[in-house]
Short mmCIF file of C-alpha atoms in Angstrom, two decimals:
data_model
loop_
_atom_site.label_atom_id
_atom_site.label_comp_id
_atom_site.label_asym_id
_atom_site.label_seq_id
_atom_site.Cartn_x
_atom_site.Cartn_y
_atom_site.Cartn_z
CA GLU C 1 0.00 0.00 0.00
CA THR C 2 1.41 3.18 -1.04
CA SER C 3 0.99 6.08 1.29
CA ALA C 4 0.42 9.58 0.14
CA PRO C 5 3.54 11.66 -0.04
CA ASP C 6 4.07 14.25 2.73
CA MET C 7 3.66 17.48 0.84
CA GLN C 8 4.72 19.56 3.80
CA GLY C 9 8.05 17.75 4.17
CA SER C 10 8.96 17.49 0.49
CA ILE C 11 7.93 20.89 -0.88
CA PRO C 12 9.38 24.01 0.84
CA PHE C 13 6.90 26.65 1.95
CA LEU C 14 7.50 30.12 0.44
CA GLU C 15 6.74 32.72 3.07
CA SER C 16 5.41 36.06 1.87
CA TYR C 17 7.84 38.99 2.40
CA SER C 18 6.62 42.46 3.48
CA ASN C 19 9.84 44.45 4.28
CA PRO C 20 9.50 47.70 2.33
CA TYR C 21 13.26 48.50 2.40
CA THR C 22 14.46 45.39 0.50
CA SER C 23 13.42 43.34 -2.50
CA PRO C 24 10.29 41.18 -1.89
CA ILE C 25 11.97 38.19 -3.55
CA PRO C 26 14.39 36.28 -1.27
CA ASP C 27 17.97 35.80 -2.47
CA SER C 28 18.04 32.06 -1.63
CA PRO C 29 15.36 29.42 -0.89
CA VAL C 30 14.43 28.84 2.70
CA HIS C 31 14.38 25.18 3.74
CA SER C 32 13.30 25.38 7.33
CA SER C 33 11.45 27.62 9.67
CA GLY C 34 14.62 28.15 11.72
CA ASP C 35 16.52 29.23 8.63
CA ARG C 36 13.69 31.52 7.67
CA THR C 37 13.74 33.21 11.07
CA THR C 38 17.50 33.69 10.98
CA ASP C 39 17.44 35.07 7.45
CA ARG C 40 14.60 37.45 8.32
CA SER C 41 16.48 38.81 11.36
CA ASP C 42 19.64 39.30 9.30
CA ARG C 43 17.76 41.23 6.66
CA SER C 44 16.07 43.34 9.37
CA GLU C 45 19.43 44.22 10.93
CA ARG C 46 20.87 45.16 7.55
CA SER C 47 17.82 47.32 6.83
CA THR C 48 18.05 49.09 10.20
CA SER C 49 21.78 49.70 9.75
CA SER C 50 21.24 51.01 6.23
CA SER C 51 18.47 53.29 7.41
CA SER C 52 20.64 54.56 10.26
CA ASN C 53 23.58 55.24 7.99
CA SER C 54 21.33 57.00 5.49
CA ALA C 55 19.88 59.28 8.18
CA SER C 56 23.35 60.03 9.49
CA THR C 57 24.60 60.92 6.03
CA SER C 58 21.56 63.10 5.40
CA GLU C 59 22.14 64.94 8.68
CA ARG C 60 25.78 65.63 7.82
CA THR C 61 24.85 66.91 4.40
CA SER C 62 22.05 69.26 5.39
CA SER C 63 23.26 70.53 8.77
CA PRO C 64 25.26 73.79 8.40
CA PRO C 65 27.79 74.94 10.98
CA SER C 66 26.53 76.17 14.33
CA SER C 67 27.52 79.79 13.55
CA TYR C 68 25.45 79.68 10.41
CA ASN C 69 22.49 78.29 12.38
CA GLN C 70 22.67 81.31 14.66
CA ARG C 71 22.59 83.69 11.69
CA THR C 72 19.57 81.99 10.13
CA SER C 73 17.48 83.10 13.11
CA ILE C 74 17.77 86.76 12.05
CA PRO C 75 14.44 88.22 10.88
CA ARG C 76 14.13 89.15 7.26
CA HIS C 77 13.02 92.71 8.06
CA PRO C 78 14.30 93.67 11.54
CA ASP C 79 12.92 96.70 13.35
CA VAL C 80 15.88 98.97 12.52
CA THR C 81 15.49 102.76 12.57
CA LEU C 82 17.86 105.00 10.60
CA LYS C 83 18.97 108.48 11.61
CA HIS C 84 17.19 111.37 9.96
CA LEU C 85 19.21 113.18 7.30
CA PRO C 86 18.40 116.94 7.37
CA PHE C 87 19.11 117.44 3.66
CA PHE C 88 16.62 114.72 2.59
CA ASP C 89 12.87 114.49 3.06
CA VAL C 90 11.61 110.89 2.92
CA HIS C 91 8.40 110.55 0.87
CA ASP C 92 8.05 106.76 0.57
CA THR C 93 9.76 103.58 1.73
CA LEU C 94 10.43 101.35 -1.26
CA LEU C 95 12.00 98.53 0.78
CA LYS C 96 12.26 98.73 4.56
CA PRO C 97 15.53 97.63 6.20
CA ALA C 98 16.26 94.05 5.12
CA SER C 99 18.97 92.00 6.79
CA LEU C 100 21.98 90.82 4.81
CA GLN C 101 21.82 87.13 5.71
CA PRO C 102 24.54 84.67 4.64
CA SER C 103 23.31 81.69 2.66
CA ASN C 104 26.32 79.44 3.38
CA ASN C 105 29.46 79.29 5.48
CA LYS C 106 31.65 81.21 3.02
CA ARG C 107 33.07 84.63 3.86
CA LEU C 108 31.89 86.36 0.67
CA GLN C 109 28.10 86.41 0.39
CA GLU C 110 25.54 87.60 -2.13
CA ALA C 111 21.91 88.64 -1.76
CA THR C 112 19.29 89.93 -4.19
CA PHE C 113 16.56 92.49 -3.48
CA SER C 114 13.88 94.01 -5.67
CA PHE C 115 11.15 96.64 -5.65
CA TYR C 116 8.61 98.25 -7.98
CA LEU C 117 7.72 101.90 -8.47
CA THR C 118 4.13 103.04 -8.58
CA PRO C 119 2.93 105.27 -11.44
CA SER C 120 2.76 108.31 -9.13
CA GLN C 121 6.28 107.70 -7.85
CA THR C 122 7.58 107.40 -11.39
CA SER C 123 5.88 110.65 -12.33
CA ASP C 124 7.25 112.49 -9.29
CA ILE C 125 10.81 111.46 -10.09
CA THR C 126 10.72 112.31 -13.80
CA ASN C 127 9.08 115.70 -13.18
CA SER C 128 11.66 116.72 -10.56
CA ARG C 129 14.59 116.91 -12.92
CA VAL C 130 16.40 120.25 -12.57
CA GLN C 131 19.60 121.81 -13.83
CA THR C 132 22.30 122.49 -11.24
CA GLU C 133 24.52 125.57 -11.06
CA PHE C 134 27.30 123.55 -12.72
CA GLY C 135 25.12 122.77 -15.75
CA ARG C 136 24.29 119.17 -14.84
CA ARG C 137 20.74 117.84 -14.81
CA GLU C 138 19.79 115.97 -11.67
CA TYR C 139 16.67 114.63 -10.05
CA ARG C 140 15.54 116.55 -7.00
CA LYS C 141 13.48 113.48 -6.02
CA GLN C 142 15.72 110.45 -5.85
CA ILE C 143 15.81 106.72 -5.13
CA GLN C 144 18.14 106.36 -2.17
CA MET C 145 19.96 103.28 -0.91
CA ARG C 146 21.18 103.12 2.70
CA PHE C 147 23.27 100.54 4.55
CA SER C 148 23.34 100.32 8.34
CA LEU C 149 24.23 98.04 11.22
CA LEU C 150 21.56 95.60 12.31
CA GLU C 151 20.95 97.21 15.70
CA THR C 152 17.51 97.97 17.12
CA SER C 153 18.50 99.72 20.37
CA CYS C 154 18.86 103.19 18.79
CA ALA C 155 18.72 105.04 15.48
CA GLN C 156 21.54 103.97 13.18
CA GLU C 157 23.72 106.05 10.91
CA ASP C 158 24.86 104.93 7.47
CA ASN C 159 27.41 102.14 7.69
CA PHE C 160 28.76 100.01 4.84
CA PRO C 161 29.75 96.33 5.15
CA SER C 162 33.28 95.24 4.36
CA ASN C 163 34.17 94.70 0.70
CA VAL C 164 30.67 95.64 -0.39
CA SER C 165 29.71 96.00 -4.05
CA VAL C 166 26.30 96.69 -5.57
CA LYS C 167 24.73 96.03 -8.96
CA VAL C 168 21.49 97.76 -9.92
CA ASN C 169 19.79 96.07 -12.86
CA ASN C 170 23.12 94.39 -13.73
CA LYS C 171 25.00 97.72 -13.71
CA MET C 172 27.73 98.47 -11.21
CA CYS C 173 26.71 101.12 -8.73
CA PRO C 174 29.38 103.64 -7.68
CA LEU C 175 29.81 103.82 -3.89
CA PRO C 176 31.45 106.52 -1.74
CA ARG C 177 35.20 106.33 -1.92
CA ILE C 178 37.15 105.13 1.10
CA GLU C 179 38.61 108.14 2.88
CA GLY C 180 41.27 108.57 5.53
CA ALA C 181 44.49 106.77 6.27
CA ILE C 182 44.45 103.03 6.78
CA LYS C 183 45.28 102.21 10.39
CA SER C 184 47.27 99.12 11.21
CA GLY C 185 45.10 96.16 12.08
CA THR C 186 41.82 97.80 11.00
CA GLU C 187 39.99 97.69 7.71
CA PRO C 188 39.23 101.02 6.02
CA LYS C 189 35.62 102.19 5.98
CA ARG C 190 33.57 104.22 3.55
CA PRO C 191 32.14 107.56 4.75
CA SER C 192 28.70 107.47 6.34
CA LYS C 193 26.39 108.72 3.61
CA PRO C 194 23.48 107.43 1.47
CA VAL C 195 23.79 106.40 -2.19
CA ASN C 196 21.72 107.89 -5.00
CA ILE C 197 20.80 105.09 -7.46
CA THR C 198 18.16 106.98 -9.48
CA ALA C 199 20.19 106.99 -12.69
CA LEU C 200 20.49 103.17 -12.60
CA CYS C 201 16.83 102.39 -11.86
CA LYS C 202 14.01 101.72 -14.31
CA LEU C 203 11.66 104.67 -13.98
CA THR C 204 8.56 102.75 -14.96
CA SER C 205 5.85 101.03 -12.99
CA THR C 206 5.85 97.87 -15.12
CA SER C 207 9.49 96.84 -14.64
CA GLU C 208 11.13 95.39 -11.58
CA ASN C 209 14.31 96.94 -10.20
CA ILE C 210 16.73 94.24 -9.08
CA ILE C 211 19.62 95.01 -6.72
CA GLN C 212 22.44 92.50 -6.15
CA VAL C 213 24.60 93.07 -3.07
CA SER C 214 27.83 91.21 -2.30
CA TRP C 215 29.75 91.69 0.91
CA ALA C 216 32.19 90.06 3.30
CA VAL C 217 30.74 88.51 6.45
CA GLU C 218 31.98 89.99 9.72
CA SER C 219 31.93 87.83 12.82
CA SER C 220 30.72 90.60 15.16
CA SER C 221 28.51 92.74 12.89
CA LEU C 222 25.39 92.26 10.82
CA PHE C 223 24.04 94.79 8.32
CA THR C 224 20.84 95.89 6.61
CA VAL C 225 20.01 97.58 3.33
CA SER C 226 16.96 99.73 2.58
CA PHE C 227 15.58 101.87 -0.25
CA TYR C 228 13.59 105.13 -0.09
CA LEU C 229 12.05 107.76 -2.30
CA VAL C 230 13.45 111.07 -1.03
CA GLU C 231 13.58 114.75 -1.97
CA GLN C 232 16.96 116.42 -1.80
CA LEU C 233 17.20 119.84 -0.10
CA ASN C 234 19.91 122.51 -0.04
CA PHE C 235 21.17 124.86 2.67
CA GLN C 236 18.78 127.62 1.60
CA ASP C 237 15.78 125.32 2.17
CA LEU C 238 16.99 124.50 5.67
CA LEU C 239 17.75 128.17 6.38
CA ASN C 240 14.20 129.17 5.43
CA ARG C 241 12.79 126.46 7.68
CA LEU C 242 15.00 127.68 10.53
CA LYS C 243 13.68 131.22 10.12
CA GLU C 244 10.10 129.96 10.02
CA LYS C 245 10.66 128.18 13.32
CA GLY C 246 11.13 131.58 14.95
CA GLU C 247 13.70 133.14 17.28
CA ARG C 248 14.48 132.26 20.84
CA HIS C 249 13.23 135.03 23.14
CA PRO C 250 15.91 137.61 24.10
CA ASP C 251 15.09 137.15 27.80
CA TYR C 252 16.58 133.65 27.65
CA THR C 253 20.00 135.01 26.61
CA LYS C 254 19.77 137.84 29.16
CA ALA C 255 19.16 135.30 31.91
CA LEU C 256 22.12 133.28 30.60
CA ILE C 257 24.35 136.39 30.73
CA LYS C 258 23.33 137.11 34.32
CA GLU C 259 24.01 133.51 35.26
CA LYS C 260 27.48 133.58 33.68
CA LEU C 261 28.46 136.88 35.31
CA LYS C 262 26.95 136.15 38.70
CA ASP C 263 29.42 136.69 41.54
CA ASN C 264 29.80 133.20 42.98
CA ASP C 265 33.25 133.85 44.48
CA SER C 266 33.86 136.64 46.95
CA GLU C 267 37.52 136.97 45.90
CA ILE C 268 37.00 137.02 42.12
CA SER C 269 34.28 139.21 40.69
CA THR C 270 33.48 139.44 36.97
CA THR C 271 31.01 142.11 35.99
CA THR C 272 31.57 142.19 32.21
CA CYS C 273 32.59 139.84 29.43
CA LYS C 274 33.55 140.33 25.81
CA VAL C 275 31.73 138.46 23.04
CA SER C 276 32.71 138.34 19.38
CA LEU C 277 30.24 139.15 16.63
CA ALA C 278 32.41 137.32 14.06
CA CYS C 279 31.35 133.79 13.20
CA PRO C 280 33.93 131.19 14.32
CA LEU C 281 33.58 129.48 10.93
CA GLY C 282 34.10 132.29 8.42
CA LYS C 283 35.56 134.96 10.72
CA MET C 284 33.05 137.41 9.28
CA ARG C 285 30.31 139.33 11.05
CA MET C 286 27.25 137.19 11.66
CA ARG C 287 23.96 137.91 9.94
CA ILE C 288 21.77 135.17 11.42
CA PRO C 289 23.19 134.32 14.88
CA CYS C 290 22.15 130.90 16.12
CA ARG C 291 23.01 128.42 18.82
CA PRO C 292 21.88 124.82 19.52
CA SER C 293 19.43 124.46 22.37
CA THR C 294 21.76 121.81 23.82
CA CYS C 295 24.64 124.32 24.30
CA ASP C 296 24.93 126.72 27.25
CA HIS C 297 27.65 129.11 26.01
CA LEU C 298 26.99 132.76 25.09
CA GLN C 299 28.92 132.73 21.82
CA THR C 300 26.78 132.22 18.70
CA PHE C 301 27.65 131.41 15.07
CA ASP C 302 26.17 132.26 11.70
CA ALA C 303 23.41 129.86 10.63
CA GLU C 304 23.98 130.32 6.89
CA GLN C 305 27.69 129.50 7.02
CA PHE C 306 27.03 126.55 9.32
CA LEU C 307 24.45 125.02 6.95
CA GLN C 308 26.62 125.60 3.89
CA LEU C 309 29.53 123.71 5.42
CA ASN C 310 27.32 120.82 6.51
CA GLN C 311 25.84 120.52 3.03
CA LEU C 312 29.35 119.93 1.67
CA LYS C 313 30.43 117.61 4.49
CA PRO C 314 27.79 116.74 7.09
CA GLN C 315 29.29 116.80 10.58
CA TRP C 316 26.71 118.70 12.68
CA THR C 317 29.21 119.77 15.34
CA CYS C 318 29.07 123.05 17.25
CA PRO C 319 32.00 125.26 16.11
CA VAL C 320 32.22 126.82 19.61
CA CYS C 321 32.28 123.82 21.96
CA ASN C 322 32.62 120.89 19.48
CA LYS C 323 29.55 119.16 20.88
CA GLU C 324 26.82 117.63 18.73
CA ALA C 325 24.70 120.34 17.07
CA LEU C 326 21.80 118.68 15.26
CA TYR C 327 19.71 120.72 12.86
CA LYS C 328 16.53 120.05 14.83
CA ASN C 329 18.13 121.73 17.87
CA LEU C 330 19.26 124.93 16.10
CA MET C 331 17.52 128.18 17.07
CA VAL C 332 18.08 131.79 16.01
CA ASP C 333 19.11 133.88 19.04
CA GLY C 334 16.75 136.84 19.47
CA PHE C 335 19.10 138.80 21.76
CA PHE C 336 21.98 138.88 19.28
CA SER C 337 19.61 139.46 16.36
CA GLU C 338 18.41 142.68 18.00
CA LEU C 339 21.98 143.60 18.91
CA LEU C 340 23.17 143.29 15.29
CA LYS C 341 20.29 145.47 14.08
CA SER C 342 20.84 148.18 16.72
CA ASP C 343 21.83 151.71 15.63
CA LYS C 344 24.15 151.92 18.63
CA LEU C 345 26.44 149.32 17.04
CA ARG C 346 28.95 150.49 14.45
CA SER C 347 28.85 148.68 11.12
CA SER C 348 32.50 147.62 11.42
CA GLU C 349 32.29 146.51 15.05
CA LEU C 350 33.15 142.86 15.69
CA GLU C 351 33.03 142.79 19.50
CA VAL C 352 30.68 143.91 22.25
CA VAL C 353 30.83 144.00 26.04
CA LEU C 354 28.11 142.22 28.02
CA THR C 355 27.34 143.48 31.50
CA GLU C 356 26.05 141.66 34.55
CA ASP C 357 22.54 143.15 34.25
CA GLY C 358 22.02 141.55 30.81
CA SER C 359 22.69 144.70 28.77
CA TRP C 360 25.50 145.33 26.30
CA GLU C 361 27.82 148.13 25.21
CA PRO C 362 29.97 148.53 22.09
CA MET C 363 33.71 148.17 22.52
CA PRO C 364 35.43 151.56 23.07
CA THR C 365 37.68 152.81 20.29
CA LYS C 366 41.44 153.27 20.76
CA ASP C 367 41.05 157.03 21.13
CA GLU C 368 38.43 156.49 23.83
CA GLN C 369 40.74 154.07 25.61
CA VAL C 370 43.59 156.62 25.54
CA GLU C 371 41.32 159.34 26.91
CA ASN C 372 40.18 157.02 29.69
CA ILE C 373 43.81 156.28 30.60
CA ALA C 374 44.74 159.96 30.51
CA GLY C 375 41.76 160.86 32.67
CA GLY C 376 42.70 158.26 35.22
CA ALA C 377 46.31 159.43 35.22
CA SER C 378 45.37 163.06 35.95
CA SER C 379 43.17 162.06 38.86
CA GLN C 380 45.91 159.86 40.40
CA ASN C 381 48.75 162.45 39.94
CA VAL C 382 51.03 160.19 37.90
CA GLU C 383 53.59 161.32 35.38
CA LEU C 384 52.89 161.16 31.64
CA VAL C 385 55.94 160.62 29.48
CA PRO C 386 55.70 161.20 25.70
CA ILE C 387 57.08 158.45 23.50
CA LEU C 388 58.18 160.06 20.26
CA ASP C 389 58.56 158.74 16.74
CA ASP C 390 61.94 157.77 15.37
CA ASP C 391 61.99 160.76 13.04
CA SER C 392 61.52 163.30 15.80
CA ASP C 393 64.56 165.52 16.56
CA THR C 394 63.13 166.95 19.76
CA ASP C 395 65.57 167.34 22.62
CA TYR C 396 64.74 164.71 25.23
CA SER C 397 66.25 166.64 28.10
CA SER C 398 63.93 169.55 27.44
CA THR C 399 60.92 167.25 27.09
CA ALA C 400 61.13 165.69 30.51
CA PRO C 401 60.58 168.89 32.49
CA ALA C 402 57.62 169.72 30.34
CA ALA C 403 56.20 166.28 31.09
CA GLN C 404 56.72 166.91 34.79
CA ASN C 405 54.91 170.25 34.65
CA GLY C 406 52.13 168.89 32.48
CA ALA C 407 51.44 166.05 34.87
CA ASN C 408 51.35 168.40 37.83
CA ASN C 409 48.79 170.59 36.10
CA GLY C 410 46.60 167.57 35.29
CA ASN C 411 47.12 168.04 31.56
CA SER C 412 48.26 165.39 29.12
CA ILE C 413 51.30 166.03 26.96
CA MET C 414 51.63 165.28 23.29
CA ASN C 415 54.94 166.34 21.84
CA GLY C 416 55.51 166.44 18.12
CA GLY C 417 52.06 165.07 17.31
CA GLY C 418 53.37 161.53 16.97
CA GLY C 419 53.54 160.39 20.60
CA VAL C 420 51.21 158.12 22.53
CA LYS C 421 50.23 159.14 26.04
CA ARG C 422 50.57 156.67 28.86
CA PRO C 423 50.94 156.97 32.65
CA ILE C 424 54.29 156.18 34.22
CA THR C 425 55.49 156.43 37.78
CA VAL C 426 58.44 158.64 38.63
CA GLY C 427 61.76 156.81 38.60
CA GLU C 428 60.65 154.15 36.12
CA CYS C 429 63.12 153.31 33.39
CA ILE C 430 61.85 152.70 29.82
CA THR C 431 63.79 150.94 27.10
CA LEU C 432 62.84 151.34 23.43
CA ASP C 433 64.39 148.86 21.03
CA SER C 434 65.48 150.17 17.68
CA ASP C 435 63.90 148.90 14.47
CA SER C 436 67.31 148.43 12.90
CA GLU C 437 68.88 144.98 12.56
CA GLU C 438 72.09 145.98 14.35
CA ASP C 439 73.41 144.11 17.33
CA GLU C 440 71.33 144.39 20.46
CA SER C 441 74.29 145.75 22.37
CA GLU C 442 74.20 148.94 20.33
CA ALA C 443 70.77 149.85 21.70
CA LYS C 444 71.57 152.10 24.59
CA LYS C 445 69.74 152.88 27.74
CA PHE C 446 70.67 155.70 30.04
CA ARG C 447 69.34 156.65 33.39
CA LEU C 448 70.63 159.60 35.29
CA ASP C 449 70.16 159.44 39.02
CA SER C 450 70.24 162.52 41.22
CA THR C 451 73.88 161.77 42.15
CA GLN C 452 74.90 161.60 38.45
CA LYS C 453 73.03 164.59 37.06
CA PRO C 454 74.97 166.81 34.72
CA PRO C 455 75.35 170.46 35.61
CA GLY C 456 72.29 172.56 34.89
CA SER C 457 69.86 169.64 34.81
CA PRO C 458 66.45 170.05 36.50
CA ASP C 459 65.60 168.36 39.81
CA SER C 460 63.76 165.41 38.31
CA ASP C 461 64.50 162.06 36.81
CA ILE C 462 65.50 162.29 33.16
CA ILE C 463 64.78 159.46 30.73
CA ILE C 464 66.96 159.48 27.65
CA LEU C 465 65.83 157.34 24.70
CA ASP C 466 68.60 156.83 22.22
CA ASP C 467 67.55 155.51 18.80
CA ASP C 468 70.25 154.62 16.34
#
């Protein structure tokens, strides 16, 4: 009797395979359940190892350096505020400050920005074209590009990144030239000023303006770039606005004068002070005296000259005390404005005297000063000695007694019409140096005491001035 063959023992059972990471067809036939289990575990280990290695490789490929990860957290448009530029009025913001973010771990980076102009903006720019005094045609309304540090704690001034270059619509944009000497160990910087890119932009509302910026990454500094539609002003525009703001009341300056001349020390008392009417900048008489509200000195300067210089090279520094003098803080001084318009002041006068009660007096002339000295000499019974010109042939010995008698009578003496009167005490010796280039030893000085008087000389000290 023939038994039925054992199908389970003679024909191997093909187990279905469901591993998604390997081929569903086994590489070799499985003959037993133990072999199948071992083979399945081996394939599972290989799959897990392969998956682990793949994930590890993917992580190494996509993970940038840690420093780059820190930079990628910078916002695209940080809340950066730029300092106001007095010679530009901002009409529109074309692109608010955008951070210059590195895209890889290289030192040299590139970034692209773009903006569109509206039809009204395009019209405003094209209609603002004017001819300058040098014959060039420029746009009074401009498209302005500004770089700054990425710092949100305070308003930022213009600041360029290292090795920066800009292309506007695939055309190289000229940047301010590097100024100043290169210091050892430091990289030179461009001057802090905006860049006018109007001539390189497409003045149409249907075309996009593309700006490509390349720069060198700095480990301690990050930067932003922004674009604005501005109107350029000149010094005359700012001067007119300053006049429209009005003058500071004269009582403020009077109170400041009283404060400066107040007697705070019992040993030293100052009742007057001299103030110049010449501007420290141009050394000419002021026409529009002004002073920043942040300064407490009495001296003023001319507003027109100050604005002209800052238009050429913006510094906004007080020419008197060298402190910051922003345009928004400038004010015309009403006290000095009235002083300059006063009929009591001579047209050629460049100095005045301020008194402790807040009033002022013009500086006395030289003749008035001589008369004051002579008047004081007569009241104090001091001797006046005439000092004669070189060309005078008057006998000195005969002049001295006349000086003695004139002083006793309270009258001033002027001998020969060329002398200058001055008080001198009796017995004082005066030496006059000759204008000639001869040796100093040839200039002679004589003094005759009472024991050495020549015969017939008067009973007084005689001063002999010998001029070769």
